[in-house]
Amino acid sequence: MNVKEPFKDFISLNVKESIWEHFYTVAPLVVIGTKENNGFDLAPKHMVTPLGFSDFFGFVCTPRHNTYQNIKKHLRFSVSFVKPDQILLSSLAAIPRCAVNNFSKDITDQIPTVMNQDQTAIFIEDSYVMLDCRLHKIIDGFDDYSLITGKIENALVHKNYKIVSDKGQQKQIYDHPLLAYIAQGRFASIKETLSYPYPKDFQR
């Protein structure tokens, strides 16, 4: 009997270097908003996640970026979950991080945004989810990167993206697709989905 070697088709990666540029992974894409001087800063992020099933949210950043320093100073940040047709807006938000960024602030100022009622948080206009977060804690030490965590104090979801029942989920997502970031450097509009095959009596 011919027994296949379990790792025959695999290639070993050097874990002393970044392994993440050697294969594709799927992630959300959001835009983080922070207070900066007399205005606000916007920055796209894909290393993001809810922290549990309650009201905590986290993302990866670095002290080299304004986002990190702004949050450390003002203790707040906002999160905009953008739609597939807003991918260009998320790209424009990244311009201040470019090496050549003449007029970059003028460009990002043209991104359509909305503010919360007390003018302390900024969001990408028409995002399908908007989160207003207070800094919970910053965990440094992941080499040059840090995990920034926040407690969600206010949350909004667009009416077309609110789950109202278990029925019609595929049609809802088809009519109102979700944006996925395919690291590194690609994106997808998700319209086709299937129900996950949970085992019987599965509990969260």
mmCIF file of C-alpha atoms in Angstrom:
data_model
loop_
_atom_site.group_PDB
_atom_site.id
_atom_site.type_symbol
_atom_site.label_atom_id
_atom_site.label_comp_id
_atom_site.label_asym_id
_atom_site.label_seq_id
_atom_site.Cartn_x
_atom_site.Cartn_y
_atom_site.Cartn_z
ATOM 1 C CA MET A 1 0.000 0.000 0.000
ATOM 2 C CA ASN A 2 1.346 3.406 -0.977
ATOM 3 C CA VAL A 3 1.172 5.721 2.064
ATOM 4 C CA LYS A 4 1.551 9.396 1.222
ATOM 5 C CA GLU A 5 4.070 11.363 3.279
ATOM 6 C CA PRO A 6 2.035 13.940 5.297
ATOM 7 C CA PHE A 7 4.263 16.912 4.405
ATOM 8 C CA LYS A 8 5.347 15.872 0.921
ATOM 9 C CA ASP A 9 3.683 18.831 -0.809
ATOM 10 C CA PHE A 10 4.746 21.481 1.719
ATOM 11 C CA ILE A 11 7.601 23.994 1.665
ATOM 12 C CA SER A 12 9.347 24.978 4.888
ATOM 13 C CA LEU A 13 9.373 28.741 5.604
ATOM 14 C CA ASN A 14 12.007 30.687 7.524
ATOM 15 C CA VAL A 15 10.198 31.826 10.696
ATOM 16 C CA LYS A 16 13.042 34.271 11.446
ATOM 17 C CA GLU A 17 11.695 36.353 8.557
ATOM 18 C CA SER A 18 8.145 37.436 7.709
ATOM 19 C CA ILE A 19 6.267 34.313 6.635
ATOM 20 C CA TRP A 20 3.076 36.200 5.766
ATOM 21 C CA GLU A 21 4.185 37.304 2.299
ATOM 22 C CA HIS A 22 4.523 33.718 1.083
ATOM 23 C CA PHE A 23 0.834 32.762 1.095
ATOM 24 C CA TYR A 24 -2.613 34.346 0.975
ATOM 25 C CA THR A 25 -4.937 34.862 3.935
ATOM 26 C CA VAL A 26 -8.385 36.428 4.205
ATOM 27 C CA ALA A 27 -9.056 39.336 6.571
ATOM 28 C CA PRO A 28 -11.535 42.168 7.131
ATOM 29 C CA LEU A 29 -10.578 45.646 5.997
ATOM 30 C CA VAL A 30 -11.446 48.635 8.163
ATOM 31 C CA VAL A 31 -10.426 52.269 8.421
ATOM 32 C CA ILE A 32 -9.294 53.464 11.850
ATOM 33 C CA GLY A 33 -10.007 57.091 12.703
ATOM 34 C CA THR A 34 -8.070 59.036 15.346
ATOM 35 C CA LYS A 35 -7.905 62.582 16.641
ATOM 36 C CA GLU A 36 -4.763 64.334 15.386
ATOM 37 C CA ASN A 37 -3.803 67.914 16.288
ATOM 38 C CA ASN A 38 -6.749 70.082 15.189
ATOM 39 C CA GLY A 39 -8.190 67.454 12.881
ATOM 40 C CA PHE A 40 -8.391 63.717 12.357
ATOM 41 C CA ASP A 41 -6.336 60.950 10.769
ATOM 42 C CA LEU A 42 -7.617 57.922 8.827
ATOM 43 C CA ALA A 43 -5.703 54.689 8.325
ATOM 44 C CA PRO A 44 -6.709 51.359 6.703
ATOM 45 C CA LYS A 45 -6.025 48.211 8.751
ATOM 46 C CA HIS A 46 -6.564 44.510 8.051
ATOM 47 C CA MET A 47 -5.045 42.899 11.160
ATOM 48 C CA VAL A 48 -8.252 43.497 13.117
ATOM 49 C CA THR A 49 -10.624 41.409 15.208
ATOM 50 C CA PRO A 50 -13.387 41.401 17.813
ATOM 51 C CA LEU A 51 -11.934 40.357 21.177
ATOM 52 C CA GLY A 52 -14.475 37.863 22.400
ATOM 53 C CA PHE A 53 -18.220 38.182 21.914
ATOM 54 C CA SER A 54 -18.812 41.273 24.033
ATOM 55 C CA ASP A 55 -17.805 44.878 23.377
ATOM 56 C CA PHE A 56 -14.043 44.763 22.835
ATOM 57 C CA PHE A 57 -12.180 45.289 19.565
ATOM 58 C CA GLY A 58 -8.499 45.135 18.685
ATOM 59 C CA PHE A 59 -6.083 45.754 15.841
ATOM 60 C CA VAL A 60 -2.368 45.628 15.158
ATOM 61 C CA CYS A 61 -0.396 48.834 14.734
ATOM 62 C CA THR A 62 3.138 50.121 15.284
ATOM 63 C CA PRO A 63 4.539 53.071 17.276
ATOM 64 C CA ARG A 64 5.989 54.308 13.966
ATOM 65 C CA HIS A 65 2.489 55.255 12.780
ATOM 66 C CA ASN A 66 0.459 58.302 13.742
ATOM 67 C CA THR A 67 -2.496 56.061 14.568
ATOM 68 C CA TYR A 68 -0.631 54.533 17.519
ATOM 69 C CA GLN A 69 0.595 57.887 18.852
ATOM 70 C CA ASN A 70 -2.804 59.555 18.393
ATOM 71 C CA ILE A 71 -4.584 56.818 20.354
ATOM 72 C CA LYS A 72 -1.982 56.883 23.103
ATOM 73 C CA LYS A 73 -2.520 60.647 23.438
ATOM 74 C CA HIS A 74 -6.292 60.947 23.042
ATOM 75 C CA LEU A 75 -7.344 57.476 24.318
ATOM 76 C CA ARG A 76 -9.977 56.953 21.608
ATOM 77 C CA PHE A 77 -10.354 55.559 18.100
ATOM 78 C CA SER A 78 -13.132 54.824 15.617
ATOM 79 C CA VAL A 79 -13.611 51.887 13.256
ATOM 80 C CA SER A 80 -15.319 52.029 9.843
ATOM 81 C CA PHE A 81 -16.113 48.735 8.100
ATOM 82 C CA VAL A 82 -16.098 49.827 4.464
ATOM 83 C CA LYS A 83 -17.990 48.273 1.565
ATOM 84 C CA PRO A 84 -16.409 46.814 -1.602
ATOM 85 C CA ASP A 85 -17.277 49.932 -3.598
ATOM 86 C CA GLN A 86 -15.343 52.027 -1.044
ATOM 87 C CA ILE A 87 -12.010 50.273 -1.613
ATOM 88 C CA LEU A 88 -10.540 53.371 -3.278
ATOM 89 C CA LEU A 89 -11.424 55.487 -0.234
ATOM 90 C CA SER A 90 -9.538 53.081 2.010
ATOM 91 C CA SER A 91 -6.549 53.345 -0.314
ATOM 92 C CA LEU A 92 -6.638 57.145 -0.186
ATOM 93 C CA ALA A 93 -6.577 56.942 3.608
ATOM 94 C CA ALA A 94 -3.181 55.223 3.367
ATOM 95 C CA ILE A 95 -1.536 58.066 1.430
ATOM 96 C CA PRO A 96 -0.005 59.870 4.461
ATOM 97 C CA ARG A 97 2.127 56.754 5.066
ATOM 98 C CA CYS A 98 3.674 56.946 1.611
ATOM 99 C CA ALA A 99 7.259 58.145 1.264
ATOM 100 C CA VAL A 100 6.246 60.852 -1.205
ATOM 101 C CA ASN A 101 3.113 62.422 0.187
ATOM 102 C CA ASN A 102 2.953 65.988 -1.085
ATOM 103 C CA PHE A 103 -0.652 67.166 -0.892
ATOM 104 C CA SER A 104 -1.557 63.900 0.867
ATOM 105 C CA LYS A 105 -3.466 65.689 3.620
ATOM 106 C CA ASP A 106 -5.457 67.601 1.000
ATOM 107 C CA ILE A 107 -6.403 64.299 -0.637
ATOM 108 C CA THR A 108 -7.470 62.578 2.573
ATOM 109 C CA ASP A 109 -9.483 65.675 3.510
ATOM 110 C CA GLN A 110 -11.628 64.948 0.438
ATOM 111 C CA ILE A 111 -12.648 61.493 1.709
ATOM 112 C CA PRO A 112 -16.382 61.596 2.561
ATOM 113 C CA THR A 113 -16.681 61.343 6.339
ATOM 114 C CA VAL A 114 -19.232 61.812 9.087
ATOM 115 C CA MET A 115 -18.750 62.718 12.758
ATOM 116 C CA ASN A 116 -20.460 61.483 15.879
ATOM 117 C CA GLN A 117 -22.760 63.848 17.750
ATOM 118 C CA ASP A 118 -20.115 65.363 20.006
ATOM 119 C CA GLN A 119 -17.576 65.654 17.158
ATOM 120 C CA THR A 120 -15.026 63.368 18.845
ATOM 121 C CA ALA A 121 -15.020 60.484 16.351
ATOM 122 C CA ILE A 122 -14.752 60.343 12.562
ATOM 123 C CA PHE A 123 -16.060 57.624 10.242
ATOM 124 C CA ILE A 124 -16.000 56.883 6.518
ATOM 125 C CA GLU A 125 -19.415 57.986 5.280
ATOM 126 C CA ASP A 126 -21.784 55.134 4.354
ATOM 127 C CA SER A 127 -19.650 52.419 5.989
ATOM 128 C CA TYR A 128 -21.814 49.462 6.942
ATOM 129 C CA VAL A 129 -20.584 49.277 10.562
ATOM 130 C CA MET A 130 -19.199 52.141 12.661
ATOM 131 C CA LEU A 131 -17.631 51.616 16.093
ATOM 132 C CA ASP A 132 -16.673 54.347 18.567
ATOM 133 C CA CYS A 133 -14.059 52.949 20.959
ATOM 134 C CA ARG A 134 -12.333 54.053 24.139
ATOM 135 C CA LEU A 135 -8.787 52.758 24.555
ATOM 136 C CA HIS A 136 -8.685 49.680 26.798
ATOM 137 C CA LYS A 137 -4.987 48.831 26.690
ATOM 138 C CA ILE A 138 -2.007 48.762 24.346
ATOM 139 C CA ILE A 139 0.107 45.618 24.398
ATOM 140 C CA ASP A 140 3.597 46.252 23.012
ATOM 141 C CA GLY A 141 6.349 43.757 22.347
ATOM 142 C CA PHE A 142 5.403 41.921 19.131
ATOM 143 C CA ASP A 143 8.763 42.922 17.667
ATOM 144 C CA ASP A 144 8.006 46.341 16.149
ATOM 145 C CA TYR A 145 4.240 45.920 16.436
ATOM 146 C CA SER A 146 1.587 46.346 19.106
ATOM 147 C CA LEU A 147 -1.961 45.198 19.785
ATOM 148 C CA ILE A 148 -4.281 48.146 20.417
ATOM 149 C CA THR A 149 -7.517 47.198 22.161
ATOM 150 C CA GLY A 150 -10.607 49.281 22.763
ATOM 151 C CA LYS A 151 -13.936 49.040 24.515
ATOM 152 C CA ILE A 152 -16.806 49.759 22.130
ATOM 153 C CA GLU A 153 -18.936 52.543 23.581
ATOM 154 C CA ASN A 154 -21.204 53.138 20.574
ATOM 155 C CA ALA A 155 -21.965 50.978 17.552
ATOM 156 C CA LEU A 156 -23.995 51.559 14.394
ATOM 157 C CA VAL A 157 -24.906 49.119 11.620
ATOM 158 C CA HIS A 158 -26.486 50.084 8.292
ATOM 159 C CA LYS A 159 -30.068 48.818 8.016
ATOM 160 C CA ASN A 160 -29.217 46.754 4.929
ATOM 161 C CA TYR A 161 -26.520 44.858 6.845
ATOM 162 C CA LYS A 162 -28.424 44.212 10.077
ATOM 163 C CA ILE A 163 -29.157 40.503 10.579
ATOM 164 C CA VAL A 164 -32.853 40.264 11.412
ATOM 165 C CA SER A 165 -33.437 36.490 11.069
ATOM 166 C CA ASP A 166 -31.877 33.220 9.951
ATOM 167 C CA LYS A 167 -33.900 33.365 6.742
ATOM 168 C CA GLY A 168 -32.685 35.039 3.590
ATOM 169 C CA GLN A 169 -29.076 35.414 4.716
ATOM 170 C CA GLN A 170 -27.625 34.470 1.320
ATOM 171 C CA LYS A 171 -29.822 36.998 -0.497
ATOM 172 C CA GLN A 172 -28.951 39.714 2.001
ATOM 173 C CA ILE A 173 -25.221 39.171 1.497
ATOM 174 C CA TYR A 174 -25.661 38.865 -2.274
ATOM 175 C CA ASP A 175 -27.530 42.180 -2.402
ATOM 176 C CA HIS A 176 -25.146 43.855 0.052
ATOM 177 C CA PRO A 177 -21.711 42.236 -0.360
ATOM 178 C CA LEU A 178 -18.876 42.306 2.140
ATOM 179 C CA LEU A 179 -15.305 43.466 1.551
ATOM 180 C CA ALA A 180 -12.437 41.066 2.251
ATOM 181 C CA TYR A 181 -8.736 41.909 2.148
ATOM 182 C CA ILE A 182 -6.592 39.150 0.650
ATOM 183 C CA ALA A 183 -3.169 39.664 2.198
ATOM 184 C CA GLN A 184 -0.900 40.638 0.670
ATOM 185 C CA GLY A 185 -2.308 43.332 -1.568
ATOM 186 C CA ARG A 186 -5.539 42.006 -3.075
ATOM 187 C CA PHE A 187 -9.218 42.300 -2.191
ATOM 188 C CA ALA A 188 -12.511 40.575 -2.932
ATOM 189 C CA SER A 189 -16.217 41.351 -2.888
ATOM 190 C CA ILE A 190 -17.995 38.508 -1.098
ATOM 191 C CA LYS A 191 -21.483 37.797 -2.430
ATOM 192 C CA GLU A 192 -21.759 34.021 -2.411
ATOM 193 C CA THR A 193 -21.794 32.274 0.984
ATOM 194 C CA LEU A 194 -22.851 28.927 2.486
ATOM 195 C CA SER A 195 -24.095 27.986 5.934
ATOM 196 C CA TYR A 196 -21.336 26.648 8.187
ATOM 197 C CA PRO A 197 -21.858 22.935 9.079
ATOM 198 C CA TYR A 198 -21.899 23.221 12.865
ATOM 199 C CA PRO A 199 -22.175 19.874 14.679
ATOM 200 C CA LYS A 200 -25.456 19.133 16.405
ATOM 201 C CA ASP A 201 -25.883 20.851 19.786
ATOM 202 C CA PHE A 202 -22.820 23.050 19.176
ATOM 203 C CA GLN A 203 -22.539 25.876 21.706
ATOM 204 C CA ARG A 204 -20.437 29.014 21.507
#
